[in-house]
PDB file of C-alpha atoms in Angstrom:
ATOM      1  CA  MET A1470    -149.234 -99.865  84.475  1.00 47.00           C
ATOM      2  CA  THR A1471    -147.869 -98.233  81.325  1.00 50.00           C
ATOM      3  CA  ASP A1472    -144.229 -98.867  80.481  1.00 53.00           C
ATOM      4  CA  PRO A1473    -142.290 -95.663  80.795  1.00 51.00           C
ATOM      5  CA  ALA A1474    -140.377 -96.593  77.680  1.00 51.00           C
ATOM      6  CA  GLN A1475    -143.696 -96.530  75.835  1.00 52.00           C
ATOM      7  CA  GLN A1476    -144.674 -93.128  76.944  1.00 53.00           C
ATOM      8  CA  PRO A1477    -144.830 -90.564  74.172  1.00 50.00           C
ATOM      9  CA  THR A1478    -141.759 -88.313  73.806  1.00 49.00           C
ATOM     10  CA  PRO A1479    -142.551 -84.624  74.202  1.00 53.00           C
ATOM     11  CA  ALA A1480    -142.416 -82.784  70.881  1.00 55.00           C
ATOM     12  CA  LEU A1481    -139.453 -80.412  70.952  1.00 65.00           C
ATOM     13  CA  VAL A1482    -139.901 -77.115  69.146  1.00 65.00           C
ATOM     14  CA  TRP A1483    -136.162 -76.944  68.728  1.00 63.00           C
ATOM     15  CA  ARG A1484    -136.187 -79.977  66.428  1.00 65.00           C
ATOM     16  CA  LYS A1485    -138.784 -78.594  64.124  1.00 65.00           C
ATOM     17  CA  GLU A1486    -137.933 -76.879  60.812  1.00 63.00           C
ATOM     18  CA  ARG A1487    -139.397 -73.471  60.829  1.00 62.00           C
ATOM     19  CA  ARG A1488    -142.079 -72.992  58.135  1.00 59.00           C
ATOM     20  CA  VAL A1489    -141.697 -70.095  55.699  1.00 58.00           C
ATOM     21  CA  PRO A1490    -144.716 -67.880  56.181  1.00 57.00           C
ATOM     22  CA  ARG A1491    -147.206 -67.743  53.425  1.00 61.00           C
ATOM     23  CA  ARG A1492    -148.005 -64.481  51.937  1.00 60.00           C
ATOM     24  CA  GLN A1493    -149.462 -62.184  54.643  1.00 58.00           C
ATOM     25  CA  ALA A1494    -149.200 -64.909  57.162  1.00 63.00           C
ATOM     26  CA  PRO A1495    -147.509 -63.873  60.418  1.00 76.00           C
ATOM     27  CA  GLY A1496    -144.764 -66.570  60.727  1.00 86.00           C
ATOM     28  CA  VAL A1497    -142.869 -67.636  63.860  1.00 91.00           C
ATOM     29  CA  ASP A1498    -140.935 -64.390  64.394  1.00 92.00           C
ATOM     30  CA  ARG A1499    -144.006 -62.079  64.360  1.00 93.00           C
ATOM     31  CA  ILE A1500    -145.887 -64.389  66.497  1.00 95.00           C
ATOM     32  CA  VAL A1501    -143.282 -64.615  69.126  1.00 96.00           C
ATOM     33  CA  ARG A1502    -142.708 -60.758  69.096  1.00 96.00           C
ATOM     34  CA  GLN A1503    -146.438 -60.153  69.508  1.00 97.00           C
ATOM     35  CA  ALA A1504    -146.640 -62.683  72.313  1.00 97.00           C
ATOM     36  CA  LEU A1505    -143.763 -60.887  74.149  1.00 97.00           C
ATOM     37  CA  ALA A1506    -145.563 -57.647  73.748  1.00 98.00           C
ATOM     38  CA  ILE A1507    -148.616 -59.097  75.341  1.00 97.00           C
ATOM     39  CA  ALA A1508    -146.818 -60.756  78.222  1.00 97.00           C
ATOM     40  CA  ASP A1509    -144.713 -57.867  79.006  1.00 96.00           C
ATOM     41  CA  ALA A1510    -147.640 -55.447  79.246  1.00 95.00           C
ATOM     42  CA  GLU A1511    -150.279 -57.596  80.702  1.00 94.00           C
ATOM     43  CA  GLY A1512    -148.766 -60.802  82.070  1.00 93.00           C
ATOM     44  CA  LEU A1513    -149.065 -64.441  81.067  1.00 94.00           C
ATOM     45  CA  SER A1514    -152.635 -64.643  82.115  1.00 94.00           C
ATOM     46  CA  ALA A1515    -153.565 -62.489  79.121  1.00 96.00           C
ATOM     47  CA  LEU A1516    -151.561 -64.644  76.659  1.00 96.00           C
ATOM     48  CA  SER A1517    -153.475 -67.058  74.524  1.00 96.00           C
ATOM     49  CA  MET A1518    -153.105 -68.153  70.851  1.00 95.00           C
ATOM     50  CA  ARG A1519    -156.443 -66.477  70.211  1.00 96.00           C
ATOM     51  CA  ARG A1520    -155.207 -63.204  71.656  1.00 97.00           C
ATOM     52  CA  VAL A1521    -152.048 -63.208  69.609  1.00 96.00           C
ATOM     53  CA  ALA A1522    -153.961 -64.007  66.418  1.00 95.00           C
ATOM     54  CA  ALA A1523    -156.342 -61.211  67.175  1.00 95.00           C
ATOM     55  CA  ASP A1524    -153.606 -58.653  67.603  1.00 95.00           C
ATOM     56  CA  LEU A1525    -151.979 -59.879  64.382  1.00 94.00           C
ATOM     57  CA  ARG A1526    -155.295 -59.699  62.545  1.00 92.00           C
ATOM     58  CA  SER A1527    -154.931 -63.321  61.712  1.00 91.00           C
ATOM     59  CA  GLY A1528    -157.003 -66.443  62.239  1.00 90.00           C
ATOM     60  CA  THR A1529    -156.203 -68.547  65.201  1.00 92.00           C
ATOM     61  CA  ALA A1530    -155.805 -71.676  63.184  1.00 90.00           C
ATOM     62  CA  SER A1531    -153.182 -69.997  60.932  1.00 88.00           C
ATOM     63  CA  LEU A1532    -151.000 -69.560  63.980  1.00 91.00           C
ATOM     64  CA  TYR A1533    -150.942 -73.411  64.702  1.00 90.00           C
ATOM     65  CA  ARG A1534    -149.391 -73.850  61.349  1.00 88.00           C
ATOM     66  CA  TYR A1535    -146.279 -72.218  62.787  1.00 90.00           C
ATOM     67  CA  VAL A1536    -146.598 -72.747  66.537  1.00 92.00           C
ATOM     68  CA  ALA A1537    -148.344 -75.955  67.816  1.00 90.00           C
ATOM     69  CA  SER A1538    -149.421 -74.809  71.246  1.00 92.00           C
ATOM     70  CA  ARG A1539    -149.199 -72.110  74.006  1.00 94.00           C
ATOM     71  CA  ASP A1540    -146.532 -74.177  75.720  1.00 92.00           C
ATOM     72  CA  GLU A1541    -144.385 -74.220  72.564  1.00 93.00           C
ATOM     73  CA  LEU A1542    -144.910 -70.411  72.300  1.00 95.00           C
ATOM     74  CA  LEU A1543    -143.656 -69.968  75.688  1.00 95.00           C
ATOM     75  CA  ASP A1544    -140.645 -71.932  75.008  1.00 93.00           C
ATOM     76  CA  LEU A1545    -139.866 -69.718  71.980  1.00 95.00           C
ATOM     77  CA  MET A1546    -140.576 -66.542  74.026  1.00 96.00           C
ATOM     78  CA  VAL A1547    -138.087 -67.631  76.659  1.00 96.00           C
ATOM     79  CA  ASP A1548    -135.380 -68.244  74.139  1.00 95.00           C
ATOM     80  CA  GLU A1549    -136.065 -64.974  72.348  1.00 96.00           C
ATOM     81  CA  VAL A1550    -135.648 -63.069  75.594  1.00 96.00           C
ATOM     82  CA  HIS A1551    -132.287 -64.841  76.291  1.00 96.00           C
ATOM     83  CA  GLY A1552    -131.128 -63.723  72.744  1.00 95.00           C
ATOM     84  CA  GLU A1553    -132.177 -60.088  72.922  1.00 94.00           C
ATOM     85  CA  THR A1554    -128.754 -58.967  74.332  1.00 94.00           C
ATOM     86  CA  GLU A1555    -125.296 -60.368  74.149  1.00 95.00           C
ATOM     87  CA  PRO A1556    -124.239 -62.287  77.337  1.00 95.00           C
ATOM     88  CA  PRO A1557    -121.567 -60.838  79.596  1.00 96.00           C
ATOM     89  CA  ALA A1558    -117.995 -61.581  78.434  1.00 97.00           C
ATOM     90  CA  LEU A1559    -116.121 -63.840  80.710  1.00 97.00           C
ATOM     91  CA  THR A1560    -112.735 -62.767  82.329  1.00 97.00           C
ATOM     92  CA  GLY A1561    -111.633 -65.927  83.955  1.00 95.00           C
ATOM     93  CA  ASP A1562    -112.315 -64.495  87.402  1.00 97.00           C
ATOM     94  CA  TRP A1563    -115.072 -66.867  88.761  1.00 97.00           C
ATOM     95  CA  ARG A1564    -116.434 -64.313  91.324  1.00 97.00           C
ATOM     96  CA  ALA A1565    -116.600 -61.469  88.977  1.00 98.00           C
ATOM     97  CA  ASP A1566    -117.969 -63.544  86.095  1.00 98.00           C
ATOM     98  CA  LEU A1567    -120.668 -65.178  88.343  1.00 98.00           C
ATOM     99  CA  ASP A1568    -121.602 -61.591  89.601  1.00 98.00           C
ATOM    100  CA  ALA A1569    -121.891 -60.444  86.021  1.00 98.00           C
ATOM    101  CA  VAL A1570    -124.090 -63.444  85.106  1.00 98.00           C
ATOM    102  CA  ALA A1571    -126.351 -62.880  88.029  1.00 98.00           C
ATOM    103  CA  ARG A1572    -126.755 -59.165  87.261  1.00 98.00           C
ATOM    104  CA  ASP A1573    -127.450 -59.981  83.624  1.00 97.00           C
ATOM    105  CA  VAL A1574    -130.338 -62.379  84.564  1.00 97.00           C
ATOM    106  CA  ARG A1575    -131.830 -59.958  87.017  1.00 98.00           C
ATOM    107  CA  ALA A1576    -131.968 -57.298  84.296  1.00 97.00           C
ATOM    108  CA  ARG A1577    -133.906 -59.647  81.937  1.00 96.00           C
ATOM    109  CA  LEU A1578    -136.235 -60.634  84.794  1.00 96.00           C
ATOM    110  CA  LEU A1579    -136.990 -56.957  85.536  1.00 96.00           C
ATOM    111  CA  ARG A1580    -137.588 -56.185  81.841  1.00 96.00           C
ATOM    112  CA  HIS A1581    -139.889 -59.206  81.509  1.00 97.00           C
ATOM    113  CA  PRO A1582    -141.701 -59.763  84.793  1.00 94.00           C
ATOM    114  CA  TRP A1583    -143.323 -62.998  83.550  1.00 95.00           C
ATOM    115  CA  LEU A1584    -140.007 -64.665  82.848  1.00 95.00           C
ATOM    116  CA  GLY A1585    -139.188 -65.836  86.255  1.00 93.00           C
ATOM    117  CA  SER A1586    -142.011 -68.334  86.554  1.00 89.00           C
ATOM    118  CA  GLU A1587    -140.897 -69.861  83.310  1.00 90.00           C
ATOM    119  CA  LEU A1588    -137.247 -70.285  84.330  1.00 87.00           C
ATOM    120  CA  THR A1589    -137.783 -71.926  87.688  1.00 82.00           C
ATOM    121  CA  GLY A1590    -139.280 -75.212  86.415  1.00 78.00           C
ATOM    122  CA  ARG A1591    -137.909 -77.354  83.675  1.00 77.00           C
ATOM    123  CA  PRO A1592    -134.709 -76.158  82.024  1.00 84.00           C
ATOM    124  CA  ALA A1593    -135.034 -73.952  78.897  1.00 87.00           C
ATOM    125  CA  LEU A1594    -133.471 -75.907  75.925  1.00 90.00           C
ATOM    126  CA  GLY A1595    -133.335 -73.357  73.145  1.00 92.00           C
ATOM    127  CA  ALA A1596    -130.081 -72.332  71.701  1.00 93.00           C
ATOM    128  CA  ASN A1597    -129.883 -68.924  73.376  1.00 95.00           C
ATOM    129  CA  SER A1598    -130.804 -70.437  76.712  1.00 95.00           C
ATOM    130  CA  LEU A1599    -128.302 -73.218  76.439  1.00 96.00           C
ATOM    131  CA  ARG A1600    -125.688 -70.733  75.507  1.00 96.00           C
ATOM    132  CA  ARG A1601    -126.314 -68.645  78.591  1.00 97.00           C
ATOM    133  CA  TYR A1602    -126.402 -71.659  80.959  1.00 97.00           C
ATOM    134  CA  ASP A1603    -123.120 -72.956  79.450  1.00 98.00           C
ATOM    135  CA  LEU A1604    -121.567 -69.657  79.971  1.00 98.00           C
ATOM    136  CA  ALA A1605    -122.696 -69.655  83.638  1.00 98.00           C
ATOM    137  CA  LEU A1606    -121.220 -73.146  84.207  1.00 98.00           C
ATOM    138  CA  THR A1607    -117.934 -72.040  82.540  1.00 98.00           C
ATOM    139  CA  ALA A1608    -117.848 -69.083  85.064  1.00 98.00           C
ATOM    140  CA  ALA A1609    -118.231 -71.459  87.946  1.00 97.00           C
ATOM    141  CA  ALA A1610    -115.765 -73.969  86.465  1.00 96.00           C
ATOM    142  CA  ALA A1611    -113.030 -71.361  87.135  1.00 96.00           C
ATOM    143  CA  LEU A1612    -113.711 -71.899  90.784  1.00 96.00           C
ATOM    144  CA  THR A1613    -113.880 -75.757  90.774  1.00 95.00           C
ATOM    145  CA  PRO A1614    -113.222 -78.669  88.464  1.00 94.00           C
ATOM    146  CA  ASP A1615    -115.988 -80.451  89.954  1.00 95.00           C
ATOM    147  CA  ILE A1616    -118.961 -80.113  87.534  1.00 96.00           C
ATOM    148  CA  THR A1617    -121.540 -81.135  90.276  1.00 96.00           C
ATOM    149  CA  PHE A1618    -120.269 -78.307  92.528  1.00 96.00           C
ATOM    150  CA  ALA A1619    -120.228 -75.955  89.653  1.00 97.00           C
ATOM    151  CA  SER A1620    -123.728 -76.758  88.661  1.00 97.00           C
ATOM    152  CA  HIS A1621    -124.945 -76.386  92.308  1.00 97.00           C
ATOM    153  CA  ALA A1622    -123.068 -72.953  92.482  1.00 98.00           C
ATOM    154  CA  VAL A1623    -124.925 -71.740  89.407  1.00 98.00           C
ATOM    155  CA  ASP A1624    -128.298 -73.054  90.857  1.00 97.00           C
ATOM    156  CA  THR A1625    -127.494 -71.299  94.123  1.00 98.00           C
ATOM    157  CA  VAL A1626    -126.596 -67.945  92.580  1.00 98.00           C
ATOM    158  CA  MET A1627    -129.782 -68.223  90.336  1.00 97.00           C
ATOM    159  CA  ALA A1628    -132.063 -68.930  93.441  1.00 96.00           C
ATOM    160  CA  HIS A1629    -130.814 -65.614  95.042  1.00 98.00           C
ATOM    161  CA  VAL A1630    -131.554 -63.788  91.578  1.00 98.00           C
ATOM    162  CA  PHE A1631    -134.971 -65.228  91.262  1.00 96.00           C
ATOM    163  CA  GLY A1632    -136.057 -64.716  94.867  1.00 96.00           C
ATOM    164  CA  SER A1633    -134.655 -61.207  95.233  1.00 96.00           C
ATOM    165  CA  THR A1634    -136.211 -60.205  91.918  1.00 96.00           C
ATOM    166  CA  ALA A1635    -139.549 -61.755  92.768  1.00 94.00           C
ATOM    167  CA  GLN A1636    -139.622 -59.635  95.892  1.00 93.00           C
ATOM    168  CA  GLU A1637    -138.718 -56.523  93.861  1.00 93.00           C
ATOM    169  CA  LEU A1638    -141.408 -57.299  91.311  1.00 93.00           C
ATOM    170  CA  ALA A1639    -144.006 -57.957  94.006  1.00 92.00           C
ATOM    171  CA  GLU A1640    -143.381 -54.483  95.363  1.00 89.00           C
ATOM    172  CA  LEU A1641    -144.018 -52.989  91.847  1.00 87.00           C
ATOM    173  CA  GLN A1642    -147.147 -55.062  91.586  1.00 86.00           C
ATOM    174  CA  ALA A1643    -148.362 -53.805  94.892  1.00 88.00           C
ATOM    175  CA  GLN A1644    -147.848 -50.231  93.729  1.00 88.00           C
ATOM    176  CA  ARG A1645    -149.798 -50.890  90.569  1.00 86.00           C
ATOM    177  CA  ARG A1646    -152.625 -52.668  92.459  1.00 87.00           C
ATOM    178  CA  SER A1647    -153.032 -50.120  95.186  1.00 89.00           C
ATOM    179  CA  GLY A1648    -152.183 -46.986  93.203  1.00 89.00           C
ATOM    180  CA  LEU A1649    -149.674 -45.857  96.040  1.00 88.00           C
ATOM    181  CA  THR A1650    -146.030 -45.438  95.649  1.00 87.00           C
ATOM    182  CA  GLU A1651    -143.802 -46.992  98.404  1.00 85.00           C
ATOM    183  CA  GLU A1652    -143.463 -43.451 100.034  1.00 88.00           C
ATOM    184  CA  GLN A1653    -147.185 -42.981  99.975  1.00 91.00           C
ATOM    185  CA  TRP A1654    -147.682 -46.392 101.500  1.00 89.00           C
ATOM    186  CA  ARG A1655    -145.137 -45.722 104.178  1.00 89.00           C
ATOM    187  CA  ALA A1656    -146.814 -42.373 105.027  1.00 91.00           C
ATOM    188  CA  GLY A1657    -150.180 -44.090 105.251  1.00 92.00           C
ATOM    189  CA  VAL A1658    -149.071 -46.861 107.703  1.00 91.00           C
ATOM    190  CA  GLY A1659    -146.646 -44.540 109.542  1.00 92.00           C
ATOM    191  CA  PRO A1660    -148.992 -43.800 112.561  1.00 93.00           C
ATOM    192  CA  TYR A1661    -149.665 -47.609 113.041  1.00 94.00           C
ATOM    193  CA  ILE A1662    -145.928 -48.417 112.804  1.00 93.00           C
ATOM    194  CA  ARG A1663    -145.267 -45.813 115.469  1.00 94.00           C
ATOM    195  CA  GLU A1664    -147.814 -47.438 117.756  1.00 95.00           C
ATOM    196  CA  VAL A1665    -146.096 -50.872 117.316  1.00 94.00           C
ATOM    197  CA  ILE A1666    -142.648 -49.394 117.993  1.00 94.00           C
ATOM    198  CA  ASP A1667    -143.942 -47.580 121.160  1.00 95.00           C
ATOM    199  CA  SER A1668    -145.442 -50.708 122.520  1.00 95.00           C
ATOM    200  CA  GLY A1669    -142.046 -52.161 123.102  1.00 94.00           C
ATOM    201  CA  ASP A1670    -143.183 -55.605 122.131  1.00 95.00           C
ATOM    202  CA  TYR A1671    -141.037 -55.801 118.989  1.00 95.00           C
ATOM    203  CA  PRO A1672    -137.657 -54.298 119.897  1.00 95.00           C
ATOM    204  CA  GLN A1673    -135.591 -55.584 116.949  1.00 96.00           C
ATOM    205  CA  PHE A1674    -138.318 -54.592 114.503  1.00 94.00           C
ATOM    206  CA  ALA A1675    -138.141 -51.110 116.168  1.00 94.00           C
ATOM    207  CA  ARG A1676    -134.357 -51.000 115.726  1.00 95.00           C
ATOM    208  CA  ARG A1677    -134.858 -52.038 112.082  1.00 94.00           C
ATOM    209  CA  VAL A1678    -137.368 -49.127 111.496  1.00 92.00           C
ATOM    210  CA  THR A1679    -135.448 -46.419 113.365  1.00 92.00           C
ATOM    211  CA  ASP A1680    -131.834 -47.318 113.035  1.00 93.00           C
ATOM    212  CA  ALA A1681    -131.073 -49.378 109.920  1.00 91.00           C
ATOM    213  CA  GLU A1682    -129.895 -47.757 106.780  1.00 90.00           C
ATOM    214  CA  ASP A1683    -132.699 -47.462 104.204  1.00 87.00           C
ATOM    215  CA  THR A1684    -131.258 -49.198 101.163  1.00 89.00           C
ATOM    216  CA  GLY A1685    -132.804 -49.704  97.794  1.00 91.00           C
ATOM    217  CA  PRO A1686    -133.283 -52.992  95.779  1.00 94.00           C
ATOM    218  CA  ASP A1687    -129.912 -52.607  93.898  1.00 96.00           C
ATOM    219  CA  GLU A1688    -127.995 -52.448  97.198  1.00 96.00           C
ATOM    220  CA  GLN A1689    -129.980 -55.250  98.743  1.00 96.00           C
ATOM    221  CA  PHE A1690    -129.466 -57.445  95.593  1.00 97.00           C
ATOM    222  CA  ALA A1691    -125.771 -56.778  95.680  1.00 98.00           C
ATOM    223  CA  PHE A1692    -125.465 -57.627  99.410  1.00 98.00           C
ATOM    224  CA  GLY A1693    -127.191 -60.850  99.027  1.00 98.00           C
ATOM    225  CA  LEU A1694    -125.197 -61.840  95.962  1.00 98.00           C
ATOM    226  CA  ALA A1695    -121.958 -60.979  97.748  1.00 98.00           C
ATOM    227  CA  CYS A1696    -122.998 -63.310 100.616  1.00 98.00           C
ATOM    228  CA  VAL A1697    -123.852 -66.103  98.253  1.00 98.00           C
ATOM    229  CA  LEU A1698    -120.428 -65.722  96.503  1.00 98.00           C
ATOM    230  CA  ASP A1699    -118.607 -65.636  99.841  1.00 97.00           C
ATOM    231  CA  GLY A1700    -120.383 -68.831 100.838  1.00 97.00           C
ATOM    232  CA  LEU A1701    -119.485 -70.623  97.606  1.00 97.00           C
ATOM    233  CA  ALA A1702    -115.780 -69.647  98.067  1.00 96.00           C
ATOM    234  CA  ALA A1703    -115.837 -70.967 101.723  1.00 95.00           C
ATOM    235  CA  ARG A1704    -117.558 -74.192 100.650  1.00 95.00           C
ATOM    236  CA  ALA A1705    -115.057 -74.796  97.920  1.00 95.00           C
ATOM    237  CA  ARG A1706    -112.200 -74.402 100.361  1.00 93.00           C
ATOM    238  CA  SER A1707    -113.741 -76.348 103.174  1.00 92.00           C
ATOM    239  CA  THR A1708    -114.632 -79.407 100.865  1.00 90.00           C
ATOM    240  CA  GLY A1709    -111.414 -79.269  98.736  1.00 89.00           C
ATOM    241  CA  ALA A1710    -113.439 -78.556  95.659  1.00 82.00           C
ATOM    242  CA  ALA A1711    -111.715 -75.336  94.739  1.00 83.00           C
ATOM    243  CA  ARG A1712    -109.578 -75.524  91.669  1.00 75.00           C
ATOM    244  CA  ASP A1713    -106.602 -74.144  93.686  1.00 70.00           C
ATOM    245  CA  ALA A1714    -106.028 -72.089  96.846  1.00 56.00           C
ATOM    246  CA  GLY A1715    -106.038 -68.754  94.964  1.00 58.00           C
ATOM    247  CA  SER A1716    -109.254 -69.464  93.058  1.00 62.00           C
ATOM    248  CA  ALA A1717    -111.583 -69.709  96.189  1.00 63.00           C
ATOM    249  CA  GLN A1718    -111.144 -66.109  97.206  1.00 65.00           C
TER     250      GLN A1718
END
């Protein structure tokens, strides 16, 4: 069995000094921008070093002088996205600040549909990514001095953001795949839904269709986020993790 201490350390793109591009060579910044354009328009399945090189009218080998691999390119892309806008300013109100952080992340996920899959695995370690994560932890620390609780709080909020946004993006993907808007799809399945309701076999589903308010993704996201924040406040109070009685509101 190989000694874990002898395992090779993964090369970190963040420790590398960026090479100055040669004359007419693309350089890291142009490579990352072109990769983002491809991923945003066509998804990560279309992204390869060869494709980026072709779009930049460059040789694939020349790209490897600046970016060692597709994985390294993805790391750079994630950090570039995290730096494209300023993070929300914190107010010291943990609830308002975590709400703002969550909405900020959601906005980036909707602008870059490929991003969610890259953020739900190993943590992003670029400067922009770490800055935003540290800010989220700072927001949660206004609720509790317990860094473990604060970390779990941020992870729980992000789980809601990723899950609800994935559902929203899946609907958009279904529309592109079928060529039908949500309204057109509903019109098409309407007769079948009426049969299901009339059967009486699914009474709560029938109530949902006929009586529930038809809210959009923004309202649904806000409802879920409020529930998560309510739960964090209640958990902080019940476990004694709250910074003070007034903070867990």
